[in-house]
XYZ file of C-alpha atoms in Angstrom:
103
model
C 87.751 120.113 129.798
C 85.203 119.647 126.943
C 86.093 119.477 123.386
C 85.226 122.725 121.396
C 83.574 120.770 118.510
C 82.052 117.533 119.863
C 79.890 117.183 116.651
C 83.109 116.399 114.761
C 83.954 113.160 116.566
C 81.031 111.030 115.496
C 81.393 111.714 111.743
C 85.093 111.237 112.003
C 84.558 107.792 113.585
C 82.088 106.816 110.895
C 84.488 107.870 108.136
C 87.392 106.068 109.708
C 85.373 102.791 110.051
C 84.320 102.902 106.458
C 87.921 103.398 105.317
C 89.128 100.607 107.645
C 86.610 98.005 106.297
C 88.265 95.728 103.714
C 86.633 95.656 100.286
C 84.847 92.478 99.297
C 86.256 90.660 96.356
C 84.286 91.121 93.172
C 83.658 87.641 91.651
C 85.904 84.698 91.278
C 89.498 84.487 89.907
C 89.372 81.417 87.716
C 92.506 79.646 86.737
C 92.623 76.686 84.316
C 94.321 74.816 81.447
C 93.200 73.997 77.953
C 94.256 70.617 76.662
C 93.549 68.716 73.457
C 92.279 65.203 72.988
C 95.866 64.010 73.220
C 96.042 65.571 76.746
C 98.729 68.116 75.577
C 98.276 71.757 76.470
C 96.783 73.983 73.761
C 98.264 77.507 73.480
C 96.697 80.559 71.840
C 93.237 79.282 72.465
C 90.529 82.012 72.782
C 88.318 81.419 75.730
C 85.007 83.340 75.646
C 82.466 83.075 78.501
C 79.123 84.562 77.789
C 76.678 84.651 80.798
C 75.729 87.122 83.516
C 78.829 88.977 82.178
C 81.159 88.329 79.318
C 84.797 87.368 79.682
C 87.515 86.730 77.103
C 91.093 85.607 77.452
C 93.844 83.584 75.608
C 95.718 80.608 76.891
C 99.466 80.928 77.245
C 102.152 78.579 75.848
C 101.400 76.099 78.681
C 97.658 76.246 77.907
C 97.047 78.166 81.088
C 94.596 80.971 81.425
C 93.130 83.364 84.087
C 89.701 84.976 84.166
C 89.102 87.624 86.964
C 85.907 88.891 88.355
C 83.726 85.970 87.162
C 80.360 85.735 88.954
C 79.165 82.159 89.623
C 76.411 81.072 87.133
C 75.721 79.381 83.850
C 77.847 80.450 80.874
C 78.048 79.576 77.222
C 81.736 78.819 76.618
C 83.408 79.115 73.238
C 86.986 77.835 72.624
C 88.475 78.949 69.402
C 91.908 78.268 67.793
C 92.400 79.210 64.190
C 89.416 77.815 62.202
C 88.529 75.373 64.990
C 85.651 75.990 67.577
C 84.132 74.141 70.487
C 80.998 75.414 72.262
C 79.278 74.213 75.322
C 77.330 75.325 78.503
C 78.937 75.345 81.849
C 77.788 76.139 85.471
C 80.725 77.870 87.075
C 80.802 77.499 90.873
C 84.542 77.097 91.620
C 87.942 78.635 91.036
C 89.460 75.960 88.852
C 88.424 75.162 85.305
C 90.114 72.664 83.143
C 88.884 72.579 79.489
C 89.460 69.972 76.889
C 89.004 70.691 73.152
C 88.224 67.846 70.537
C 91.177 68.698 68.283
């Protein structure tokens, strides 16, 4: 017995294979800690990455932060806390980033 609509099977297989393909992650999830020159964690530090894209976050009470969707590349990094600021360039290639501020 032949199916009544054989032309439906191929598009159905294509659609199901697209749906079943897992999505690729978009960029890196970078976790890190901001510490001061004394080695203690710095909380409420604004972390600003400017590069292929722009990312901004704030460190928590333990100095920890997370940035999601970061593409590898060279970024200008600005760390700000109150009236204090520290700027530098950084080539981001991995998923861990520990930052030290001079105050």
